[in-house]
Structures are given as structure tokens and as C-alpha cells.
Amino acid sequence: MKQVYNFNAGPAALPLDVMLQIQDELLDLQGTGLSILEISHRSKEYENINGETQQLLKELLNIPSDYEVLFLQGGASTQFAMVPMNFLTGGRKASYLHSGTWSGKAIAEARKIGETAIAESSEADHFKKVPNLNRMKIDPETAYIHLTSNETIAGTQYQNFINTGEVPLFADMSSDILSRPIDVSNFALIYAGAQKNLGPSGVTVVIVKRKILERIPASIPDIMNYRIHANKRSLFHTPPVFAVYIVNLMLKWIRNNGGVKAIEQRNYRKANLIYSTIDKSGGFYNGLAHPESRSMMNVTFSIFNEGIEKHFLQEAEQNGFVGVKGHRDAGHLRVSIYNAVTYEQCQALTDFMLDFQKRFG
């Protein structure tokens, strides 16, 4: 096989061990004689996978017993609409923290449903840092507060969260869930598209406090109603069976590699290696995110000369470094180093960066 280093922002890298297991079981799942691609979602085998995957996530994130774990379809983009449909009701107002492109999309969808305020924004800083949570004033009548924990395009990430008291805190953690330990009890709802750290595209994990499900109006269409999905254990309609199966394997891979704390330490080493290469380059490479808000998942940077930057992208592709071109809305360079990306792959990239600087600096 051709040597490729996968730094795509999503769908992203999967561990080799997981892909080999998928390959091994693809034609015959656990002795059933059926492929996971054709097995019934009403079968005992899939119900076991569904339940085990929920339990694995609860164990890895220490999810309290009064929370539900759901597997839904439609990605985070569907959640941008589902969240306000379910909870921005009764004439109340929602507060959003605006940290970049993805929080902006969530805000735009919420405004179609009901009154939506910007509690804090880092737009004045061109989204090079996350909003300051300590400046946020919390109105006790607010329906909920929403934030995006990691902005993949800007390469920024909240380093800490705050306790919002009786006002529910919701979070889009699509690009950094399971990359570090979090206190789930600080949040009433967390959602995450799987295609970064959890598995393939096609399934979205939702972690929701059971108590707030009581607030959902009966008028919400069943397919968009969190309470319906919770009551049916994510089996209200045909689930994304194959995607949930891969999430199952990914969670076992995380568990077998020391759990979330060990994964965090690996991620820190990877990010520190690349950021150090940027910071020690004497201005040849320039980090795009404010140092205090730098993401451990998405490293964004530029090269001092536009022509040399284009040449860097050409050489990177020739050398098997995939996905290092920045998002079309931001340009420049981006390296996504989700859980499955290895330290050795990051070392190969930094070796290439140092060699490139030596030749063109």
C-alpha cells in the first residue's frame, strides 16, 4: 500500500486495528453468516451492539446515571435545528457563544426557531480565540446556553468550561469528544458527529440529561423529538447500523489504549510537537489561532510567502500528507490530529516541515 498520512478534518483517520477488524468481520459478523451491512436492526446481535456501545460511552466519559445516550442520523447540522426545536419553546430565549463557523451555523438555525441572543463572541478577534466565558452574564430565564467546544476551521478550542447553574448548558463536541476527559454533569446536552474521533460519518452521538426531556412539547415531530428516541433506545426507526458498529469498535480501541486520560496525553504530545515546530520556525510558519485558544485537534497555520505556501501543499501531497490544505473559508494550512492519528505520523509531518523550511527559508 502507498504510504499516506491522513490529516483530513473529517471524515477522518480510523485506527488500523479497527479497520482490520471491520475487514475481518465484514462478511460474517460474530458467526451469524451475515454482514453488518445486511443485518437486521431488530436482531439480537444488533441490539447487543447498540446497548454495548451506549454502555462503553457511559464508562469512558463517566456519564451519570440520569443521562441518556442516543445514536441519531443527520450529523451535527441536524442537531443545529433539533436543539432549538426541542428546547427553544414557550417564548423563551436561547443564548449562544459565537466562536466561529460552526457556532455561527448553529446560531443561524436557532434564529429560525425562536429568539436567539449572542451571549459572547470572539468575532472582533476574527475568531482567533474562543469567547471569554467569564464575561458572560447568565439570565436565569434563558432556555439554554450553547457553545461549540472546538472550531475545526479556526483551530480554536475551549480549554475550560463553566458551571451555568440552573440554566442548561449545551455543547457541540463533534470535533473533540473523547479527546480529553470532561465533566459531563456540567452539561445538560452534548452532541457530536462521529466522523472525527468516534467513527465514520452517518451517526451522531447525543448525551442528554433525562430531566430536560420532560420540557419537550408533544407537538415536535417524532423523528425530531429527543424524548421519542430516548424512549425507544435509539431504535425508533432504522438506525445507521454500520456506523454504530464502528463506533463500538472505536470505543473499545480507546478503552484498550488506556481510556480517555491516556488519549488526552497522546493528543497533547502530538499537538505540542507540531505547535513547537511552528513557534520555533522564526516566522517561516505562523500559527493562526491565539496561543491560549489553540486546538489539540486542528492545527491551523500559514507560511510567510503565498507562493511558497502553495509549493508546500504540492510537496506535501507528493509525500503522502493528505488533508493539510486549510478549509476553503479560511485558506492556508490545517493539520487535523484526531485520536486515531499517531505520534509517528505527526513526527513525519514535522520532519517534512523542518526540511521544507531548510530548503525555502
CSV table of C-alpha atoms in Angstrom, one decimal, residues 82-302:
chain,number,residue,atom,x,y,z
A,82,MET,CA,-33.2,19.8,16.6
A,83,VAL,CA,-31.8,21.5,19.7
A,84,PRO,CA,-33.9,24.7,19.3
A,85,MET,CA,-37.0,22.7,18.0
A,86,ASN,CA,-37.0,20.7,21.3
A,87,PHE,CA,-35.9,23.3,23.8
A,88,LEU,CA,-36.4,26.9,22.4
A,89,THR,CA,-40.0,26.8,23.3
A,90,GLY,CA,-42.6,28.7,25.4
A,91,GLY,CA,-41.5,32.1,24.3
A,92,ARG,CA,-38.1,31.8,26.0
A,93,LYS,CA,-34.7,32.9,24.7
A,94,ALA,CA,-31.6,30.9,23.9
A,95,SER,CA,-28.0,32.2,24.4
A,96,TYR,CA,-25.2,31.1,22.1
A,97,LEU,CA,-21.5,31.6,22.3
A,98,HIS,CA,-20.2,32.6,18.9
A,99,SER,CA,-16.7,31.2,18.3
A,100,GLY,CA,-16.5,30.7,14.5
A,101,THR,CA,-18.1,29.0,11.5
A,102,TRP,CA,-19.8,26.1,13.2
A,103,SER,CA,-21.2,28.0,16.1
A,104,GLY,CA,-22.4,30.5,13.5
A,105,LYS,CA,-24.3,27.8,11.7
A,106,ALA,CA,-25.9,26.7,14.9
A,107,ILE,CA,-27.0,30.3,15.6
A,108,ALA,CA,-28.5,30.7,12.2
A,109,GLU,CA,-30.6,27.6,12.6
A,110,ALA,CA,-31.8,28.6,16.1
A,111,ARG,CA,-32.9,32.0,14.9
A,112,LYS,CA,-35.3,30.3,12.5
A,113,ILE,CA,-37.0,28.7,15.5
A,114,GLY,CA,-37.1,31.4,18.2
A,115,GLU,CA,-35.4,34.3,19.9
A,116,THR,CA,-31.6,33.8,20.0
A,117,ALA,CA,-29.1,36.0,21.6
A,118,ILE,CA,-25.3,36.1,21.4
A,119,ALA,CA,-24.0,35.8,24.9
A,120,GLU,CA,-20.4,36.3,24.0
A,121,SER,CA,-18.5,36.4,20.7
A,122,SER,CA,-14.9,36.4,19.5
A,123,GLU,CA,-15.8,37.8,16.1
A,124,ALA,CA,-13.9,41.1,16.9
A,125,ASP,CA,-10.8,38.9,17.2
A,126,HIS,CA,-11.5,37.3,13.8
A,127,PHE,CA,-12.3,34.1,15.7
A,128,LYS,CA,-8.6,33.6,16.5
A,129,LYS,CA,-9.6,32.8,20.1
A,130,VAL,CA,-12.7,31.5,21.9
A,131,PRO,CA,-15.1,33.8,23.7
A,132,ASN,CA,-14.3,34.7,27.3
A,133,LEU,CA,-16.7,32.6,29.4
A,134,ASN,CA,-16.0,34.6,32.5
A,135,ARG,CA,-17.5,37.7,30.9
A,136,MET,CA,-20.8,36.0,30.1
A,137,LYS,CA,-23.9,37.1,32.0
A,138,ILE,CA,-26.3,34.3,32.6
A,139,ASP,CA,-30.0,35.2,32.6
A,140,PRO,CA,-31.8,32.7,34.8
A,141,GLU,CA,-34.8,32.8,32.4
A,142,THR,CA,-32.6,31.6,29.4
A,143,ALA,CA,-33.9,28.3,27.9
A,144,TYR,CA,-30.3,27.1,27.4
A,145,ILE,CA,-26.7,28.2,26.6
A,146,HIS,CA,-25.0,26.7,23.6
A,147,LEU,CA,-21.3,26.5,22.7
A,148,THR,CA,-19.1,24.8,20.2
A,149,SER,CA,-16.2,23.2,22.1
A,150,ASN,CA,-13.8,23.1,19.2
A,151,GLU,CA,-13.8,25.1,15.9
A,152,THR,CA,-12.2,23.0,13.2
A,153,ILE,CA,-11.8,25.8,10.7
A,154,ALA,CA,-10.3,28.4,13.0
A,155,GLY,CA,-8.3,25.8,15.0
A,156,THR,CA,-9.6,27.0,18.4
A,157,GLN,CA,-10.8,25.1,21.4
A,158,TYR,CA,-12.2,25.9,24.9
A,159,GLN,CA,-9.6,24.9,27.5
A,160,ASN,CA,-12.1,25.0,30.3
A,161,PHE,CA,-15.9,25.3,30.8
A,162,ILE,CA,-18.0,27.0,33.4
A,163,ASN,CA,-20.9,25.9,35.6
A,164,THR,CA,-24.1,27.6,34.4
A,165,GLY,CA,-26.1,26.7,37.4
A,166,GLU,CA,-29.8,26.1,36.7
A,167,VAL,CA,-29.5,27.2,33.1
A,168,PRO,CA,-28.8,24.1,30.9
A,169,LEU,CA,-25.5,24.2,29.1
A,170,PHE,CA,-25.5,22.5,25.6
A,171,ALA,CA,-22.3,21.7,23.6
A,172,ASP,CA,-21.5,20.7,20.1
A,173,MET,CA,-18.4,18.5,20.7
A,174,SER,CA,-18.3,17.0,17.2
A,175,SER,CA,-14.6,17.5,16.8
A,176,ASP,CA,-13.1,16.9,20.2
A,177,ILE,CA,-15.4,14.4,22.1
A,178,LEU,CA,-13.3,11.7,23.8
A,179,SER,CA,-10.1,13.6,23.1
A,180,ARG,CA,-9.9,14.6,26.7
A,181,PRO,CA,-11.8,14.0,29.9
A,182,ILE,CA,-14.8,16.2,30.6
A,183,ASP,CA,-17.3,16.6,33.4
A,184,VAL,CA,-20.5,15.5,31.7
A,185,SER,CA,-22.5,16.7,34.7
A,186,ASN,CA,-21.7,20.3,33.7
A,187,PHE,CA,-23.8,19.8,30.5
A,188,ALA,CA,-27.5,19.1,30.0
A,189,LEU,CA,-26.9,18.0,26.4
A,190,ILE,CA,-23.8,17.2,24.3
A,191,TYR,CA,-23.9,16.2,20.7
A,192,ALA,CA,-21.1,15.0,18.4
A,193,GLY,CA,-21.0,13.9,14.8
A,194,ALA,CA,-18.9,10.7,14.8
A,195,GLN,CA,-16.6,11.4,11.8
A,196,LYS,CA,-13.7,12.9,13.8
A,197,ASN,CA,-12.9,10.8,16.9
A,198,LEU,CA,-15.8,8.3,17.1
A,199,GLY,CA,-16.0,6.6,13.8
A,200,PRO,CA,-17.4,7.2,10.3
A,201,SER,CA,-19.9,9.8,9.1
A,202,GLY,CA,-23.5,8.6,9.4
A,203,VAL,CA,-24.2,8.6,13.1
A,204,THR,CA,-24.4,11.4,15.7
A,205,VAL,CA,-24.0,10.7,19.4
A,206,VAL,CA,-26.3,12.7,21.8
A,207,ILE,CA,-25.8,12.7,25.5
A,208,VAL,CA,-28.8,14.3,27.2
A,209,LYS,CA,-29.9,14.7,30.8
A,210,ARG,CA,-33.1,12.8,31.3
A,211,LYS,CA,-34.8,15.5,33.3
A,212,ILE,CA,-34.8,18.1,30.4
A,213,LEU,CA,-36.6,15.7,28.1
A,214,GLU,CA,-39.7,16.5,30.1
A,215,ARG,CA,-39.6,20.0,28.6
A,216,ILE,CA,-40.1,18.9,25.0
A,217,PRO,CA,-43.5,19.8,23.6
A,218,ALA,CA,-45.7,17.0,22.3
A,219,SER,CA,-46.0,19.0,19.0
A,220,ILE,CA,-42.4,18.2,18.0
A,221,PRO,CA,-42.4,15.7,15.1
A,222,ASP,CA,-41.5,12.3,16.4
A,223,ILE,CA,-38.4,11.9,14.2
A,224,MET,CA,-37.0,15.2,15.6
A,225,ASN,CA,-38.0,14.5,19.3
A,226,TYR,CA,-35.2,13.5,21.7
A,227,ARG,CA,-37.7,12.0,24.1
A,228,ILE,CA,-39.1,9.6,21.5
A,229,HIS,CA,-35.6,8.5,20.6
A,230,ALA,CA,-34.6,8.0,24.2
A,231,ASN,CA,-37.8,6.0,25.0
A,232,LYS,CA,-37.1,3.8,22.0
A,233,ARG,CA,-33.4,3.3,22.9
A,234,SER,CA,-32.3,4.9,19.5
A,235,LEU,CA,-34.4,2.2,17.7
A,236,PHE,CA,-37.4,4.4,16.8
A,237,HIS,CA,-36.6,3.9,13.2
A,238,THR,CA,-33.8,2.1,11.3
A,239,PRO,CA,-30.6,3.3,12.8
A,240,PRO,CA,-27.2,3.7,11.0
A,241,VAL,CA,-26.2,0.2,11.9
A,242,PHE,CA,-22.8,0.1,10.2
A,243,ALA,CA,-21.8,3.4,11.7
A,244,VAL,CA,-22.8,2.4,15.2
A,245,TYR,CA,-20.9,-0.8,14.9
A,246,ILE,CA,-17.7,1.1,14.0
A,247,VAL,CA,-18.3,3.5,16.9
A,248,ASN,CA,-18.4,0.3,19.1
A,249,LEU,CA,-15.0,-0.7,17.8
A,250,MET,CA,-13.6,2.8,18.2
A,251,LEU,CA,-14.7,2.9,21.9
A,252,LYS,CA,-13.1,-0.4,22.6
A,253,TRP,CA,-9.9,0.8,20.9
A,254,ILE,CA,-9.9,3.9,23.2
A,255,ARG,CA,-10.6,1.7,26.2
A,256,ASN,CA,-7.8,-0.7,25.2
A,257,ASN,CA,-5.4,2.2,24.8
A,258,GLY,CA,-5.7,3.4,28.3
A,259,GLY,CA,-9.0,5.3,28.2
A,260,VAL,CA,-9.7,9.0,27.7
A,261,LYS,CA,-7.0,10.3,30.0
A,262,ALA,CA,-4.3,8.3,28.1
A,263,ILE,CA,-5.7,9.5,24.8
A,264,GLU,CA,-5.5,13.1,26.1
A,265,GLN,CA,-1.8,12.7,26.9
A,266,ARG,CA,-1.2,11.3,23.4
A,267,ASN,CA,-3.1,14.2,21.8
A,268,TYR,CA,-1.2,16.7,23.9
A,269,ARG,CA,2.2,15.3,22.7
A,270,LYS,CA,1.1,15.3,19.1
A,271,ALA,CA,-0.2,18.9,19.2
A,272,ASN,CA,2.8,20.1,21.2
A,273,LEU,CA,5.2,18.6,18.6
A,274,ILE,CA,3.5,20.5,15.7
A,275,TYR,CA,3.0,23.8,17.5
A,276,SER,CA,6.6,23.7,18.7
A,277,THR,CA,7.8,23.3,15.1
A,278,ILE,CA,5.7,26.3,14.1
A,279,ASP,CA,6.7,28.5,17.0
A,280,LYS,CA,10.4,27.7,16.6
A,281,SER,CA,10.5,28.4,12.9
A,282,GLY,CA,11.4,32.1,13.3
A,283,GLY,CA,8.3,33.3,11.4
A,284,PHE,CA,8.6,30.9,8.5
A,285,TYR,CA,5.4,29.2,9.8
A,286,ASN,CA,2.8,31.2,11.6
A,287,GLY,CA,0.1,29.8,13.9
A,288,LEU,CA,-3.3,31.3,13.1
A,289,ALA,CA,-5.0,30.7,16.5
A,290,HIS,CA,-4.3,32.7,19.7
A,291,PRO,CA,-1.9,30.5,21.8
A,292,GLU,CA,-4.4,30.4,24.7
A,293,SER,CA,-7.2,29.0,22.5
A,294,ARG,CA,-5.2,26.6,20.4
A,295,SER,CA,-6.9,23.4,19.5
A,296,MET,CA,-5.4,20.0,20.2
A,297,MET,CA,-7.4,18.6,17.3
A,298,ASN,CA,-6.9,21.1,14.4
A,299,VAL,CA,-3.6,23.0,14.0
A,300,THR,CA,-4.0,25.9,11.7
A,301,PHE,CA,-1.0,27.8,10.3
A,302,SER,CA,0.3,29.7,7.3
